[in-house]
Every structure is written in structure tokens, then in C-alpha cells.
PDB file of C-alpha atoms in Angstrom:
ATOM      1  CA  UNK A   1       0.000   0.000   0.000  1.00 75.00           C
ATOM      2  CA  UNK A   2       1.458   2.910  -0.833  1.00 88.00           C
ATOM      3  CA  UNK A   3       1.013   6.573   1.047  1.00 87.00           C
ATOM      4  CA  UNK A   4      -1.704   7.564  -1.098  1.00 90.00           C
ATOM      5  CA  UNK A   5      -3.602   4.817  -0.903  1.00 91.00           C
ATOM      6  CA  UNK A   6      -3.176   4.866   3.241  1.00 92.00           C
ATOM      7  CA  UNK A   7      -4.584   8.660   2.962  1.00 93.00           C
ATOM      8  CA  UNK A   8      -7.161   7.312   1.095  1.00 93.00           C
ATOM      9  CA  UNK A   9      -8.171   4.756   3.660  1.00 93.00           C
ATOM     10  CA  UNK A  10      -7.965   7.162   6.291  1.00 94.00           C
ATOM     11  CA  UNK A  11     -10.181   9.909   4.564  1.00 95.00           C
ATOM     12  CA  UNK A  12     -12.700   7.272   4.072  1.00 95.00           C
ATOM     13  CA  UNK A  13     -12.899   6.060   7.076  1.00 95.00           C
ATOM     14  CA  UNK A  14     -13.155   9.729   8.604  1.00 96.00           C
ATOM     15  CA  UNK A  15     -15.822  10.146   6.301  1.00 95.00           C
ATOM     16  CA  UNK A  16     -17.791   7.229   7.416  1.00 96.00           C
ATOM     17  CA  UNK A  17     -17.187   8.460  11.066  1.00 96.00           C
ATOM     18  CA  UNK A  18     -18.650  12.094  10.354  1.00 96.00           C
ATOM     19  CA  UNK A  19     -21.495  10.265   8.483  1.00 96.00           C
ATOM     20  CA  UNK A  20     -22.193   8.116  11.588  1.00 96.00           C
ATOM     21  CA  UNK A  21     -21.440  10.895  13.994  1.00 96.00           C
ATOM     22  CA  UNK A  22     -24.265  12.648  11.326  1.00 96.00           C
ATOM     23  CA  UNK A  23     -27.229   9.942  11.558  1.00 96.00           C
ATOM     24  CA  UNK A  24     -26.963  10.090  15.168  1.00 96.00           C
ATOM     25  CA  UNK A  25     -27.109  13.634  15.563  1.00 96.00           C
ATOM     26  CA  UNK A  26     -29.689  13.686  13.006  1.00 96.00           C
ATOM     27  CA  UNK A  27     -31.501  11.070  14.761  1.00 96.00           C
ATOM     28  CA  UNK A  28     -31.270  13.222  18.482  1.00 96.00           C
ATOM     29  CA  UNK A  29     -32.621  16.407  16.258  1.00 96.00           C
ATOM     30  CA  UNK A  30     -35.703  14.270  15.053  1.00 96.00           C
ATOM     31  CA  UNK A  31     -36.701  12.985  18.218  1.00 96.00           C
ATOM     32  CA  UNK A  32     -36.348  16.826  19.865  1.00 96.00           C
ATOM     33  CA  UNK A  33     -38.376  17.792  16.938  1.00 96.00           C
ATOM     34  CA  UNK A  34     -41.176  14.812  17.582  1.00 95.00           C
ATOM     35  CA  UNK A  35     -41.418  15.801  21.133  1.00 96.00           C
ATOM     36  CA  UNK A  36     -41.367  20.202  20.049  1.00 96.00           C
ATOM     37  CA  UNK A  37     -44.135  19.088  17.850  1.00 96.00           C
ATOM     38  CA  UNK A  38     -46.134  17.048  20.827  1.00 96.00           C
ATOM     39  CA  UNK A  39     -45.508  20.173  22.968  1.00 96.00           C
ATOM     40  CA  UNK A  40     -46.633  22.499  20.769  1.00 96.00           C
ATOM     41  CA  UNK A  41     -50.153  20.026  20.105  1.00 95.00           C
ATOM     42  CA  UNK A  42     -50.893  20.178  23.364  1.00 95.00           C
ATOM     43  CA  UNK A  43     -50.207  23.832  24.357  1.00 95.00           C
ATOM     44  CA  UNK A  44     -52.515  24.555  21.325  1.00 95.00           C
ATOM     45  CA  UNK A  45     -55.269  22.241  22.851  1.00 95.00           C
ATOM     46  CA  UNK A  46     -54.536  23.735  26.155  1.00 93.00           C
ATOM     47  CA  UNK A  47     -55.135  27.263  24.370  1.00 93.00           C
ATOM     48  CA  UNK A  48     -58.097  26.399  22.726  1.00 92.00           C
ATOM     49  CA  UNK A  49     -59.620  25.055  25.972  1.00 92.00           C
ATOM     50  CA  UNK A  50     -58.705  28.383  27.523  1.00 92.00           C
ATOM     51  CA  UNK A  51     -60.496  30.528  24.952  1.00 92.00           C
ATOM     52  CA  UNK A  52     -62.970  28.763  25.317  1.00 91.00           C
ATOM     53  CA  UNK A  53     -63.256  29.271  29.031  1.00 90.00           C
ATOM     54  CA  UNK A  54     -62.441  32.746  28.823  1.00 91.00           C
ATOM     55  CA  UNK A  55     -64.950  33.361  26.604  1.00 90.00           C
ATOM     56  CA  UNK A  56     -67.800  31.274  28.799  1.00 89.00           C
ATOM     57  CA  UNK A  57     -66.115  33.672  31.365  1.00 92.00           C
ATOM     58  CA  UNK A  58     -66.607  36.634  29.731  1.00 92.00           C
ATOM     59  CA  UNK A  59     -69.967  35.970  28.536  1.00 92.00           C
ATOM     60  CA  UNK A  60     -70.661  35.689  32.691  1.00 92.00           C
ATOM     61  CA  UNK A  61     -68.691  38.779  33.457  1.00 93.00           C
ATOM     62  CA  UNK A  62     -70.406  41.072  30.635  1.00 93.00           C
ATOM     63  CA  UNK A  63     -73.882  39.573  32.365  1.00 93.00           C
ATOM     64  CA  UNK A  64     -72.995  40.264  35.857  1.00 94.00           C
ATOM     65  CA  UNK A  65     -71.618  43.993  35.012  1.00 94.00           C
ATOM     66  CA  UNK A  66     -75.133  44.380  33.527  1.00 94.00           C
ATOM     67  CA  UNK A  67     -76.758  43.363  36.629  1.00 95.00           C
ATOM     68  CA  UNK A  68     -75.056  45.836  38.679  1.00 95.00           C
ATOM     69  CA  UNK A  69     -75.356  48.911  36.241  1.00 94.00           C
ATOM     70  CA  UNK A  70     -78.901  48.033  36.398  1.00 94.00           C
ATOM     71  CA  UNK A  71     -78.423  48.069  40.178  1.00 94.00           C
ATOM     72  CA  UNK A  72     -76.848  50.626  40.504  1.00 93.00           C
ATOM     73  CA  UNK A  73     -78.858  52.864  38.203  1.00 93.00           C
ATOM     74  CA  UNK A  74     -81.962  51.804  40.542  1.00 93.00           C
ATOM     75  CA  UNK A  75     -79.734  52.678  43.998  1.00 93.00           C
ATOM     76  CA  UNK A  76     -78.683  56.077  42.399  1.00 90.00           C
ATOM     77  CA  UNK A  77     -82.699  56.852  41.191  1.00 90.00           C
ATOM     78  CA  UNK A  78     -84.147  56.110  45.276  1.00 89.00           C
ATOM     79  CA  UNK A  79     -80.784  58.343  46.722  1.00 87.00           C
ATOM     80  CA  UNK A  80     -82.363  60.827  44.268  1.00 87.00           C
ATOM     81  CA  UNK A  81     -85.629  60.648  45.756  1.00 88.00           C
ATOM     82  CA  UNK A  82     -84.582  61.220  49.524  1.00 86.00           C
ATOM     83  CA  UNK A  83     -82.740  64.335  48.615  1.00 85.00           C
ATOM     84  CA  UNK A  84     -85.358  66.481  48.863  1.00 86.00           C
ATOM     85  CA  UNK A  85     -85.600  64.702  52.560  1.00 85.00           C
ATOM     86  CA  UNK A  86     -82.368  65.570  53.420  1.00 84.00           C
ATOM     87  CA  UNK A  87     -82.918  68.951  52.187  1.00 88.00           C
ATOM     88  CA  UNK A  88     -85.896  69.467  54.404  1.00 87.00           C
ATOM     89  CA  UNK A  89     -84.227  67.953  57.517  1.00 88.00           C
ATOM     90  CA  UNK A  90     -80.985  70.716  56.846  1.00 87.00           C
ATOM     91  CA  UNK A  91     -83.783  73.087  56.934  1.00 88.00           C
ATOM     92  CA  UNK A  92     -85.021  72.226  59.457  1.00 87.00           C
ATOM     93  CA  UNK A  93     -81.936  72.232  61.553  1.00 88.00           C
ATOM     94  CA  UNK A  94     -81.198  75.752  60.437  1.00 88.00           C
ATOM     95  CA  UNK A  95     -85.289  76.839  61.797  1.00 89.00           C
ATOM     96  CA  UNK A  96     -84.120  74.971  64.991  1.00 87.00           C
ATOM     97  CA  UNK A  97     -81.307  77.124  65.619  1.00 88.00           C
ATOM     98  CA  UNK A  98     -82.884  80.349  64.894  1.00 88.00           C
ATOM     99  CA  UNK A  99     -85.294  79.479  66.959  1.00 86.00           C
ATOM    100  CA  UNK A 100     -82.755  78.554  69.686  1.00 88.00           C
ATOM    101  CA  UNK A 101     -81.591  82.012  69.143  1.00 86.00           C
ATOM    102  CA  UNK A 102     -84.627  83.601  69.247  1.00 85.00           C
ATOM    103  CA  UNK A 103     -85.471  81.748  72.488  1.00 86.00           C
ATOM    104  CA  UNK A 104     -82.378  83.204  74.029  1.00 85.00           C
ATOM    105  CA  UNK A 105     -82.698  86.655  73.045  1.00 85.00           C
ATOM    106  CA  UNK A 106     -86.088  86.506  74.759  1.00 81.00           C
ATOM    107  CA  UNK A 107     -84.799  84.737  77.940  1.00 81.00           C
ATOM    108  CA  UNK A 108     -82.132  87.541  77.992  1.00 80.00           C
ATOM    109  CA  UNK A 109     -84.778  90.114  77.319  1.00 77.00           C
ATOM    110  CA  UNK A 110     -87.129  88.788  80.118  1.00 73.00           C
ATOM    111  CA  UNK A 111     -84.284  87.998  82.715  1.00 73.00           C
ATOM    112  CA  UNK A 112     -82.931  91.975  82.116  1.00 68.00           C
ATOM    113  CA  UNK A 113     -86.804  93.127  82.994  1.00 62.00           C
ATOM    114  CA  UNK A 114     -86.902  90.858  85.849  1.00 63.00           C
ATOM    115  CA  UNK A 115     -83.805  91.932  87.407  1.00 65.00           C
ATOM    116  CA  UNK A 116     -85.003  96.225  86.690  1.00 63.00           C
ATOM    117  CA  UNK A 117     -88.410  95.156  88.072  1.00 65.00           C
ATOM    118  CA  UNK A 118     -86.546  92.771  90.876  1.00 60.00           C
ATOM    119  CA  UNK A 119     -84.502  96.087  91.968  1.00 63.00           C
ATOM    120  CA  UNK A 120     -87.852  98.369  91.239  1.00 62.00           C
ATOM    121  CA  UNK A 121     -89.798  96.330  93.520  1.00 65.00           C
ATOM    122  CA  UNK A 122     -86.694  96.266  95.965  1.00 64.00           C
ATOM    123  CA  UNK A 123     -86.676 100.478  95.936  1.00 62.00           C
ATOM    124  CA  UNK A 124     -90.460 100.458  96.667  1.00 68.00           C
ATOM    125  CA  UNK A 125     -89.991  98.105  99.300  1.00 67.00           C
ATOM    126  CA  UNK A 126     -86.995 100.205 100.835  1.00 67.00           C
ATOM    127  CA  UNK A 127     -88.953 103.429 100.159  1.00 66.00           C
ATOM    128  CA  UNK A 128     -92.064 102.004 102.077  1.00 67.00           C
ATOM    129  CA  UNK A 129     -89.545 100.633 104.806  1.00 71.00           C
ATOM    130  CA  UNK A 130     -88.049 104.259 105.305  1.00 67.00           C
ATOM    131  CA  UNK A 131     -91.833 106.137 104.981  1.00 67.00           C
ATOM    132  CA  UNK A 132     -92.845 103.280 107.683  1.00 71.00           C
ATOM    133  CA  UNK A 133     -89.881 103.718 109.843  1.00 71.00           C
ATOM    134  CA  UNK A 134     -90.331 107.420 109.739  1.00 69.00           C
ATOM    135  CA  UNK A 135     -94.065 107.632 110.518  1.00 70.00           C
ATOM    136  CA  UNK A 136     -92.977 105.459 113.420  1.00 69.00           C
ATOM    137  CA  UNK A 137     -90.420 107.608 114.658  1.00 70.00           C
ATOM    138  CA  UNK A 138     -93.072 110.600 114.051  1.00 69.00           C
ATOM    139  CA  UNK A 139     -95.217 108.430 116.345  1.00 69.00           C
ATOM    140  CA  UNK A 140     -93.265 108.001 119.245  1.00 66.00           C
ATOM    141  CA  UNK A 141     -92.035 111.660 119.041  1.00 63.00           C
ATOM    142  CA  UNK A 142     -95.915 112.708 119.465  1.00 62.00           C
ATOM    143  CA  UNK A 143     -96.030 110.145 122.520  1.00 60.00           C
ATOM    144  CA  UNK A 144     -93.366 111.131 123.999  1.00 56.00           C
TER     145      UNK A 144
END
């Protein structure tokens, strides 16, 4: 055999090595690729499940959210109807006070004549006192 022949075998034999080396790694790449492809299968049955659900979900949620507008619509109509009671009652509140300050005034009032007529009545009584004590004194002057 001569040196060309030897570099012959040699090439040949790398090349069936990088073909072998080749099959397996092709053979690893189609069995990721089988199980991608199962993967991907069932994450697009798990999506379509999903949507579905979501839109069952949805479908619930829109009906509920109609409920309470139509709730709250109905809440927000009776509040509107018991303004006007709320209105009266601040009204009231405010006629309670004046009258509160009305009543005062007048207590003050009457309290200020009862004291002048309180110190009136005192001076009559302490100028009848004095006219009595000096008709007595006249008296007992005349008797004596």
C-alpha cells in the first residue's frame, strides 16, 4: 500500500465516522423535533380550551356587570328621591337654631326686665320701709 492509498483509507474512514457521527445527531434532532411538535399540540389544545373558558367567562362577566349597572342605576334613582328629605331635615336644623336664638334673646330680654323690676320692687320696698320707719319715729315723738 502505498502513502496515497493509506490517505485514502484514512479519509474514508473519517468520512464514514462524520457520516455516523451525522445519523446520530440527526436522529437526536428528530426525536427533539417529535417531542417540540407534541408540545406544541398540546399547548394549542390547552389554548383552545382556555379561549374557550375565557370566553364562557366573559360571557358571565359582561352579564354580571349588567346586573349591577342596572343596580346601581336603581340605587342612584331612590338616593335621588330622599334628597329632597335631606334637604328638608338641613332646613329644618337651620329653623331649629334660629329658633334657639330667638329663644335666648327673649330669655335675655325677660331675665334683664326681671332683674329692673326685681330692683324696682326692691326700691319700693326700701322706700315704704323708710316712709314706715319714719311715721314710726313721728309716732313716738308725738307720745313722747
Amino acid at each position: 500500500m502505498t502513502g496515497g492509498e493509506i490517505a485514502a483509507l484514512i479519509a474514508a474512514v473519517a468520512f464514514a465516522a462524520l457520516v455516523v457521527f451525522l445519523i446520530i445527531v440527526l436522529l437526536k434532532v428528530s426525536k427533539v423535533i417529535g417531542e417540540v411538535q407534541t408540545t406544541v399540540n398540546e399547548a394549542n389544545k390547552s389554548i383552545s380550551i382556555l379561549t374557550k373558558d375565557a370566553d364562557s367567562l366573559l360571557i358571565e362577566v359582561e352579564g354580571l356587570l349588567n346586573k349591577s349597572n342596572a343596580t346601581l342605576d336603581d340605587v342612584n334613582g331612590k338616593l335621588g328621591k330622599t334628597d329632597p328629605v335631606f334637604k328638608a331635615i338641613g332646613d329644618l336644623g337651620a329653623t331649629v337654631s334660629s329658633l334657639n336664638d330667638s329663644t335666648r334673646n327673649l330669655t335675655t330680654h325677660v331675665t334683664g326686665a326681671t332683674k329692673k323690676t326685681a330692683q324696682a320692687g326692691m326700691v319700693s320696698k326700701m322706700g315704704k320701709t323708710a316712709v314706715n320707719m319714719n311715721k314710726k319715729r313721728k309716732n313716738k315723738k308725738e307720745h313722747v
